[in-house]
Coordinates of C-alpha atoms in Angstrom, one line a residue:
M1 CA 205.7 113.2 127.6
A2 CA 208.2 113.5 130.5
V3 CA 210.5 115.5 128.4
A4 CA 207.7 117.7 127.3
G5 CA 206.6 118.1 130.9
A6 CA 210.1 119.0 132.0
S7 CA 210.4 121.5 129.2
F8 CA 207.1 123.1 130.1
K9 CA 208.1 123.3 133.7
H10 CA 211.4 124.9 132.8
S11 CA 209.6 127.5 130.6
V12 CA 207.3 128.4 133.4
L13 CA 210.1 128.7 136.0
Q14 CA 212.1 130.8 133.6
G15 CA 209.0 133.0 133.1
F16 CA 208.7 133.5 136.8
L17 CA 212.5 134.1 137.1
W18 CA 212.6 136.8 134.4
Q19 CA 209.3 138.4 135.5
G20 CA 210.5 138.3 139.1
T21 CA 213.9 139.8 138.3
G22 CA 212.3 142.5 136.2
T23 CA 209.8 143.2 139.0
I24 CA 212.5 143.5 141.7
I25 CA 214.5 145.9 139.6
G26 CA 211.4 147.8 138.7
Q27 CA 210.4 148.0 142.4
V28 CA 213.8 149.5 143.3
I29 CA 213.5 152.1 140.5
S30 CA 209.9 153.0 141.4
A31 CA 210.6 153.2 145.1
V32 CA 213.7 155.4 144.7
S33 CA 212.0 157.7 142.2
M34 CA 208.8 158.0 144.2
I35 CA 210.6 158.8 147.5
V36 CA 212.4 161.7 145.8
V37 CA 209.6 162.9 143.5
V38 CA 206.9 162.8 146.2
R39 CA 208.8 165.4 148.2
L40 CA 208.9 167.7 145.2
L41 CA 205.2 167.5 144.3
S42 CA 202.0 168.2 146.2
P43 CA 199.0 166.0 147.0
S44 CA 197.0 168.0 144.4
D45 CA 199.4 167.0 141.7
Y46 CA 198.8 163.3 142.4
G47 CA 195.1 164.0 142.8
L48 CA 195.0 165.3 139.2
M49 CA 196.9 162.3 137.9
A50 CA 194.6 160.0 139.7
M51 CA 191.6 161.6 138.1
A52 CA 193.1 161.5 134.7
G53 CA 194.3 157.9 135.2
A54 CA 190.9 156.6 136.1
F55 CA 189.3 157.9 132.9
L56 CA 192.3 156.7 130.8
T57 CA 192.1 153.3 132.3
F58 CA 188.4 153.1 131.4
L59 CA 189.0 154.0 127.8
T60 CA 192.0 151.7 127.5
V61 CA 190.0 148.7 128.7
I62 CA 187.4 149.4 126.1
S63 CA 189.8 150.1 123.3
E64 CA 191.9 147.0 124.1
L65 CA 188.8 144.9 123.7
G66 CA 190.3 142.0 125.7
I67 CA 192.5 141.2 122.6
G68 CA 195.6 140.5 124.6
G69 CA 193.9 137.8 126.6
G70 CA 192.4 136.3 123.4
L71 CA 195.8 136.1 121.7
I72 CA 197.3 134.3 124.7
Q73 CA 194.4 131.9 125.3
A74 CA 193.8 130.7 121.7
K75 CA 195.0 127.1 121.2
E76 CA 195.9 127.9 117.5
L77 CA 196.4 131.2 115.8
T78 CA 196.6 131.8 112.1
E79 CA 198.3 134.8 110.3
R80 CA 194.8 135.9 109.1
Q81 CA 193.6 136.0 112.7
I82 CA 196.6 138.1 113.8
R83 CA 195.9 140.5 111.0
Q84 CA 192.3 140.8 112.0
I85 CA 193.2 141.4 115.6
F86 CA 195.7 144.0 114.6
G87 CA 193.0 145.7 112.6
W88 CA 190.5 145.6 115.5
I89 CA 193.0 147.1 118.0
L90 CA 194.0 149.9 115.6
S91 CA 190.4 150.8 115.1
T92 CA 189.4 150.7 118.7
G93 CA 192.6 152.6 119.7
L94 CA 191.7 155.4 117.3
I95 CA 188.2 155.6 118.8
G96 CA 189.6 155.7 122.3
F97 CA 192.0 158.5 121.3
F98 CA 189.3 160.7 119.8
A99 CA 186.9 159.9 122.7
C100 CA 189.5 161.0 125.3
Y101 CA 190.2 164.2 123.4
A102 CA 186.6 165.1 123.0
L103 CA 185.4 164.2 126.4
A104 CA 188.2 165.9 128.4
P105 CA 186.2 169.0 129.1
W106 CA 183.3 167.0 130.4
V107 CA 185.6 165.0 132.8
A108 CA 187.1 168.2 134.0
R109 CA 183.7 169.6 134.8
F110 CA 182.7 166.4 136.6
Y111 CA 185.7 166.8 139.0
S112 CA 185.6 170.6 139.0
A113 CA 189.3 170.5 137.9
P114 CA 189.9 172.7 134.8
D115 CA 193.5 171.6 134.5
L116 CA 192.4 168.1 133.6
V117 CA 191.4 169.2 130.0
A118 CA 195.0 169.7 128.8
I119 CA 196.3 166.7 130.8
L120 CA 193.8 164.3 129.3
R121 CA 194.3 165.6 125.8
I122 CA 198.0 165.0 126.0
L123 CA 197.7 161.6 127.6
S124 CA 195.1 160.5 125.0
V125 CA 198.1 159.7 122.8
S126 CA 199.0 156.9 125.3
I127 CA 195.9 155.0 124.2
L128 CA 197.1 154.9 120.6
L129 CA 200.6 153.8 121.8
E130 CA 199.2 151.0 123.8
A131 CA 197.1 149.8 120.9
L132 CA 200.2 149.7 118.7
Y133 CA 202.3 147.5 121.1
L134 CA 199.5 145.3 122.4
V135 CA 199.9 142.6 119.7
P136 CA 203.7 142.2 119.9
R137 CA 203.5 142.1 123.7
A138 CA 200.8 139.5 123.7
M139 CA 202.8 137.4 121.3
L140 CA 205.8 137.5 123.6
I141 CA 203.6 136.3 126.5
R142 CA 202.0 133.6 124.4
E143 CA 205.5 132.4 123.4
M144 CA 206.5 132.6 127.1
N145 CA 209.4 134.9 126.2
F146 CA 209.3 136.7 129.5
K147 CA 213.0 137.5 129.3
A148 CA 212.5 140.0 126.5
K149 CA 209.3 141.4 128.1
A150 CA 211.1 142.0 131.4
Q151 CA 214.0 143.8 129.7
I152 CA 211.6 146.1 127.9
E153 CA 209.6 146.9 131.0
I154 CA 212.7 147.6 133.0
L155 CA 214.2 150.0 130.4
A156 CA 210.9 151.8 129.9
L157 CA 210.4 152.2 133.7
F158 CA 213.9 153.4 134.2
G159 CA 213.6 156.0 131.5
S160 CA 210.2 157.2 132.7
A161 CA 211.5 157.4 136.4
L162 CA 214.5 159.4 135.3
L163 CA 212.4 161.8 133.2
T164 CA 210.0 162.3 136.1
L165 CA 212.8 163.1 138.5
V166 CA 214.4 165.6 136.1
L167 CA 211.1 167.4 135.3
A168 CA 209.9 167.5 138.9
W169 CA 213.3 168.8 140.1
N170 CA 213.0 171.6 137.5
G171 CA 209.5 172.6 138.8
F172 CA 207.2 171.1 136.2
G173 CA 204.8 169.9 138.8
V174 CA 202.0 167.6 137.6
W175 CA 203.4 167.8 134.1
S176 CA 206.5 165.8 135.2
L177 CA 204.1 162.9 135.7
V178 CA 202.2 163.5 132.5
W179 CA 205.2 163.6 130.2
S180 CA 207.0 160.7 131.8
Q181 CA 203.9 158.5 131.4
L182 CA 203.7 159.4 127.7
A183 CA 207.5 158.7 127.3
M184 CA 207.1 155.3 128.8
G185 CA 204.3 154.4 126.3
L186 CA 206.5 155.6 123.4
G187 CA 209.5 153.6 124.7
K188 CA 207.5 150.4 125.0
T189 CA 206.0 150.8 121.5
V190 CA 209.4 151.2 119.9
A191 CA 211.0 148.4 122.0
Y192 CA 208.3 145.8 121.5
F193 CA 208.3 146.3 117.7
I194 CA 212.1 145.9 117.7
V195 CA 212.1 142.7 119.8
R196 CA 208.9 141.1 118.4
P197 CA 208.1 142.8 115.1
V198 CA 204.6 142.3 113.8
W199 CA 205.0 143.9 110.4
I200 CA 201.7 142.8 109.0
V201 CA 198.9 144.5 107.1
P202 CA 195.9 144.9 109.4
L203 CA 192.7 143.3 108.2
F204 CA 189.5 145.1 109.1
E205 CA 186.9 142.3 109.1
V206 CA 185.5 139.7 111.6
R207 CA 184.7 136.7 109.3
G208 CA 186.5 133.6 110.5
A209 CA 187.4 134.9 114.0
E210 CA 184.0 135.1 115.6
E211 CA 184.8 132.7 118.5
L212 CA 188.0 134.6 119.3
L213 CA 186.1 137.9 119.2
R214 CA 183.4 136.5 121.5
F215 CA 186.0 135.5 124.1
C216 CA 187.6 138.9 123.8
V217 CA 184.3 140.7 124.4
T218 CA 183.7 138.6 127.5
V219 CA 187.1 139.4 128.8
T220 CA 186.4 143.1 128.1
G221 CA 183.2 142.9 130.2
D222 CA 185.2 141.4 133.1
R223 CA 187.9 144.1 132.9
L224 CA 185.3 146.8 132.7
L225 CA 183.8 145.6 135.9
T226 CA 187.3 145.2 137.4
F227 CA 187.8 148.8 136.6
V228 CA 184.5 149.8 138.3
Y229 CA 185.5 148.1 141.6
S230 CA 189.2 149.1 141.5
E231 CA 188.8 152.7 140.3
S232 CA 185.4 153.6 141.7
D233 CA 187.0 154.8 144.9
T234 CA 189.2 157.2 142.9
I235 CA 186.2 158.6 141.1
I236 CA 184.1 158.9 144.3
V237 CA 186.8 160.5 146.4
G238 CA 187.7 162.9 143.6
R239 CA 184.1 163.9 143.0
F240 CA 183.0 164.4 146.6
L241 CA 186.2 165.1 148.6
G242 CA 188.4 167.1 146.1
L243 CA 191.9 167.2 144.8
N244 CA 194.0 167.3 147.9
V245 CA 192.1 164.5 149.7
L246 CA 192.2 162.4 146.6
G247 CA 195.9 163.0 146.4
V248 CA 196.4 161.8 150.0
Y249 CA 194.1 158.8 149.5
N250 CA 195.6 157.8 146.2
M251 CA 199.1 158.0 147.6
A252 CA 198.1 155.7 150.5
K253 CA 196.5 153.3 148.0
T254 CA 199.5 153.4 145.7
L255 CA 202.1 152.8 148.4
S256 CA 200.1 150.1 150.2
S257 CA 199.5 148.2 147.0
L258 CA 202.9 148.8 145.4
P259 CA 204.3 145.3 146.2
F260 CA 201.2 143.5 144.9
D261 CA 200.8 145.8 141.8
R262 CA 204.4 144.7 140.8
V263 CA 204.2 141.1 141.8
M264 CA 200.7 140.0 140.7
P265 CA 201.3 140.7 137.0
I266 CA 204.1 138.1 137.2
I267 CA 201.7 135.6 138.5
T268 CA 198.7 136.4 136.3
Q269 CA 200.7 136.7 133.0
V270 CA 202.9 133.6 133.6
S271 CA 200.0 131.6 135.1
F272 CA 197.6 132.5 132.3
S273 CA 200.1 131.7 129.6
S274 CA 201.0 128.3 131.2
Y275 CA 197.5 127.3 132.2
A276 CA 196.4 128.0 128.6
R277 CA 198.9 125.5 127.4
I278 CA 197.6 122.8 129.8
Q279 CA 193.9 123.8 129.8
D280 CA 192.8 120.2 129.2
D281 CA 194.5 118.9 132.3
L282 CA 192.3 120.3 135.1
E283 CA 194.1 118.5 138.0
R284 CA 197.4 119.9 136.9
I285 CA 195.9 123.4 136.9
R286 CA 194.5 122.8 140.4
R287 CA 197.9 121.7 141.7
N288 CA 199.7 124.7 140.3
L289 CA 196.9 127.1 141.5
L290 CA 197.3 125.8 145.1
R291 CA 201.0 126.2 144.9
V292 CA 200.7 129.8 143.6
T293 CA 198.1 130.6 146.3
H294 CA 200.4 129.3 149.0
I295 CA 203.4 131.3 147.8
V296 CA 201.3 134.5 147.5
A297 CA 199.8 134.0 151.0
L298 CA 203.2 133.1 152.5
G299 CA 204.7 136.4 151.3
G300 CA 201.7 138.6 151.0
F301 CA 200.2 138.4 154.5
P302 CA 203.4 139.2 156.5
L303 CA 204.4 141.9 154.0
S304 CA 201.1 143.7 154.2
F305 CA 200.6 143.3 157.9
G306 CA 204.2 144.3 158.5
M307 CA 203.8 147.5 156.5
A308 CA 200.7 148.4 158.5
A309 CA 202.6 147.9 161.8
V310 CA 205.6 150.1 160.9
A311 CA 203.7 152.8 159.0
P312 CA 203.5 155.4 161.8
L313 CA 207.3 155.5 161.9
G314 CA 208.2 154.7 158.3
L315 CA 205.9 156.9 156.2
P316 CA 206.7 160.3 157.7
M317 CA 210.4 159.5 157.5
M318 CA 210.1 158.5 153.8
L319 CA 207.6 161.1 152.5
G320 CA 208.0 164.1 154.7
S321 CA 205.7 165.9 157.1
K322 CA 203.2 167.1 154.4
W323 CA 202.1 163.5 153.8
E324 CA 201.5 162.5 157.5
A325 CA 197.7 162.3 156.8
I326 CA 198.2 159.1 154.8
V327 CA 199.3 156.9 157.8
V328 CA 196.0 155.6 159.0
P329 CA 194.4 155.2 155.5
F330 CA 197.6 153.3 154.5
Q331 CA 197.3 151.0 157.5
L332 CA 193.6 150.2 156.9
L333 CA 194.2 149.5 153.2
C334 CA 197.2 147.2 154.1
L335 CA 194.9 144.9 156.1
I336 CA 192.9 143.8 153.0
L337 CA 195.8 143.7 150.5
P338 CA 196.5 140.0 150.9
L339 CA 193.0 139.1 149.8
K340 CA 193.3 141.5 146.9
G341 CA 196.5 139.7 146.0
L342 CA 194.9 136.3 146.1
T343 CA 192.0 137.1 143.8
P344 CA 194.2 137.5 140.6
A345 CA 195.7 134.1 141.3
L346 CA 192.3 132.5 140.6
S347 CA 191.2 134.4 137.5
P348 CA 193.9 133.0 135.1
A349 CA 192.9 129.4 135.9
V350 CA 189.2 130.2 135.2
F351 CA 190.0 132.0 132.0
A352 CA 192.4 129.3 130.8
I353 CA 189.7 126.6 131.0
G354 CA 187.5 128.7 128.8
R355 CA 185.0 129.9 131.5
P356 CA 185.4 133.7 131.3
G357 CA 181.7 134.1 132.1
V358 CA 182.4 133.0 135.7
N359 CA 184.9 135.8 136.1
L360 CA 182.4 138.2 134.6
I361 CA 179.8 137.3 137.2
N362 CA 182.4 137.6 139.9
M363 CA 183.2 141.1 138.8
I364 CA 179.6 142.1 138.7
I365 CA 179.3 141.0 142.3
A366 CA 182.5 142.7 143.3
S367 CA 182.0 146.0 141.4
S368 CA 178.4 146.5 142.5
A369 CA 179.1 145.6 146.2
M370 CA 182.2 147.7 146.5
A371 CA 180.7 150.7 144.7
L372 CA 177.8 150.7 147.1
A373 CA 180.1 150.4 150.1
L374 CA 182.3 153.2 148.9
L375 CA 179.4 155.5 148.3
A376 CA 178.3 154.9 151.9
G377 CA 181.8 155.3 153.2
V378 CA 182.5 158.6 151.5
L379 CA 179.9 160.3 153.7
F380 CA 182.4 159.9 156.5
G381 CA 185.4 161.2 154.6
V382 CA 188.5 159.5 153.5
M383 CA 188.5 157.3 156.7
G384 CA 185.0 156.1 155.8
V385 CA 186.2 155.0 152.3
C386 CA 189.1 153.0 153.9
I387 CA 186.8 151.4 156.4
A388 CA 184.4 150.5 153.6
W389 CA 187.2 148.5 152.0
V390 CA 188.1 146.7 155.2
A391 CA 184.4 145.9 155.9
A392 CA 183.1 144.9 152.5
Y393 CA 186.0 143.4 150.6
P394 CA 186.5 140.2 152.7
V395 CA 182.8 139.4 152.1
V396 CA 183.2 140.0 148.3
F397 CA 186.4 137.9 148.3
G398 CA 184.6 135.0 150.0
V399 CA 181.7 134.9 147.6
T400 CA 183.8 135.2 144.4
T401 CA 186.4 132.7 145.6
V402 CA 183.8 130.1 146.3
R403 CA 182.3 130.5 142.8
S404 CA 185.7 130.1 141.1
L405 CA 186.7 127.1 143.2
R406 CA 183.4 125.3 142.2
V407 CA 184.2 125.8 138.5
L408 CA 187.6 124.3 139.1
D409 CA 186.2 121.5 141.2
L410 CA 188.5 122.4 144.0
P411 CA 187.3 121.9 147.6
I412 CA 187.2 125.0 149.7
A413 CA 188.9 123.3 152.6
R414 CA 191.9 122.4 150.3
Y415 CA 192.2 126.1 149.3
L416 CA 191.9 127.4 152.8
A417 CA 194.6 125.1 154.0
E418 CA 197.1 127.0 151.8
V419 CA 196.3 130.4 153.5
R420 CA 195.6 129.4 157.1
F421 CA 199.2 129.4 158.4
P422 CA 200.3 132.7 156.7
F423 CA 197.2 134.5 158.0
F424 CA 197.5 133.5 161.7
A425 CA 201.3 133.8 161.7
S426 CA 201.2 137.2 160.2
T427 CA 198.5 138.3 162.7
L428 CA 200.7 137.3 165.6
M429 CA 203.6 139.1 164.0
L430 CA 201.5 142.3 163.6
V431 CA 200.6 142.2 167.3
L432 CA 204.2 141.6 168.3
V433 CA 205.6 144.4 166.1
W434 CA 202.9 146.8 167.5
L435 CA 203.9 146.0 171.0
V436 CA 207.6 146.5 170.2
G437 CA 206.8 149.9 168.9
R438 CA 204.9 150.8 172.0
V439 CA 207.4 149.4 174.5
F440 CA 210.8 150.1 173.0
V441 CA 210.7 153.8 172.2
T442 CA 214.1 155.5 171.3
S443 CA 215.0 159.1 170.6
Q444 CA 215.9 158.0 167.1
P445 CA 212.9 157.0 165.0
L446 CA 215.1 155.2 162.5
Y447 CA 216.5 152.9 165.1
S448 CA 213.0 152.1 166.4
L449 CA 211.9 151.4 162.8
I450 CA 214.8 149.0 162.2
L451 CA 214.1 147.2 165.5
Q452 CA 210.4 146.7 164.5
I453 CA 211.3 145.3 161.1
V454 CA 214.0 143.0 162.4
V455 CA 211.7 141.6 165.2
G456 CA 208.9 141.0 162.8
L457 CA 211.1 139.4 160.2
V458 CA 212.8 137.1 162.7
F459 CA 209.5 136.1 164.3
Y460 CA 207.7 135.2 161.1
L461 CA 210.7 133.3 159.6
G462 CA 211.0 131.4 162.9
L463 CA 207.4 130.3 162.6
V464 CA 207.9 129.3 159.0
L465 CA 211.0 127.2 160.0
I466 CA 209.0 125.5 162.8
F467 CA 205.6 124.9 161.2
Q468 CA 206.3 125.1 157.4
R469 CA 209.7 123.3 157.2
E470 CA 208.8 121.5 153.9
Q471 CA 207.7 124.7 152.2
Y472 CA 210.8 126.5 153.4
A473 CA 213.0 123.7 152.0
E474 CA 211.2 123.8 148.7
I475 CA 211.6 127.6 148.3
R476 CA 215.2 127.4 149.4
N477 CA 216.0 124.7 146.9
F478 CA 214.2 126.6 144.1
L479 CA 216.2 129.8 144.9
R480 CA 219.5 127.8 144.9
G481 CA 218.6 126.2 141.6

């Protein structure tokens, strides 16, 4: 049993290592590409892509049918079930493709953006592509082969970023984003079938896989509600405030959440896969959940609060003068990012023990509360939308977290103990960095920015060394290993 435990731990750590390495490389590629491309494109270009992306995400969630999660969670999986799953995803992918193509004019009228018709019809192909590579990707995650997955994602991201840059440089505007997204989907499809071929004949029937299908449908419901609360702001801002405002808001949202958007898939995918393998050992799941929570909080709070503190100097330098309007929305969104980062750490544990219904109810609460808050906030413009996030999301987080912890039989005090220090230390760091920015003003904004970053980093690390010495030693030893 010890050997098996050691082997399992090694597989999990390797998963984090490869996913983490892939994420860091992907972050660098994305950051460099975005800094260059955003200077070549306009807010309205990003507004169009945000509108198209929201509708595509909605159709993709429906067409995927939660099958990826079902494949990973199942204790045992027969060849017949894989054939059935392949048949389901091909069928729903085709439905999603035709729905996107047919409904494109309606979506364009909803947003009063005629250019959306052609964009959506081209991007509808990406729904089919994702349906094709969903099974081989899920099988790699199930087998915890994150090395191959990370390599595929890095190559696809690099190719897409390079294509975006070339097209934007040559004046393609929003189409540089459209064609690069399609190219990324095509690249992933080819790569996943090469690395983890699933050359099976699809089986178009349900008999014998009813339990797996029920799980998938429940997961789909949860993801649809996740879509509502995560994309409702895009829909509301686009509908009521227009292309340019949506472009500014979406850029603020994208940049502020960029670290978590890249890091959290590491945690959710590796955690879900590992929890599913030990789903009968609840105490082991609880221990690992608390460790993941502490790591996310220890890095997430200082990163988010630090970005908010240096935004007035950093964003105009990075993006140029035409994007100055994103500074305050960016700062407000950064304040609630740590909580949005902690939420996905809980969901895999609840899914893995076979209680997707709990996550479903959580998402009903989150999606309805946030949609109402955002509808009220949009009356006051883009600032109202950002304030709605800051005011409503902490309440939503508190309610849904308590519900998840009860299912896992995990005391709330034990959970809060993992986030208490990162929150207070990061708050002190935020105040200090703000004061440094007010007091030490130089003629060179770059020098002032560097000073703020160094002061904040040294201060936070000093607090960690003083008050979190054991955790620091654990992380240091892990990195050395």
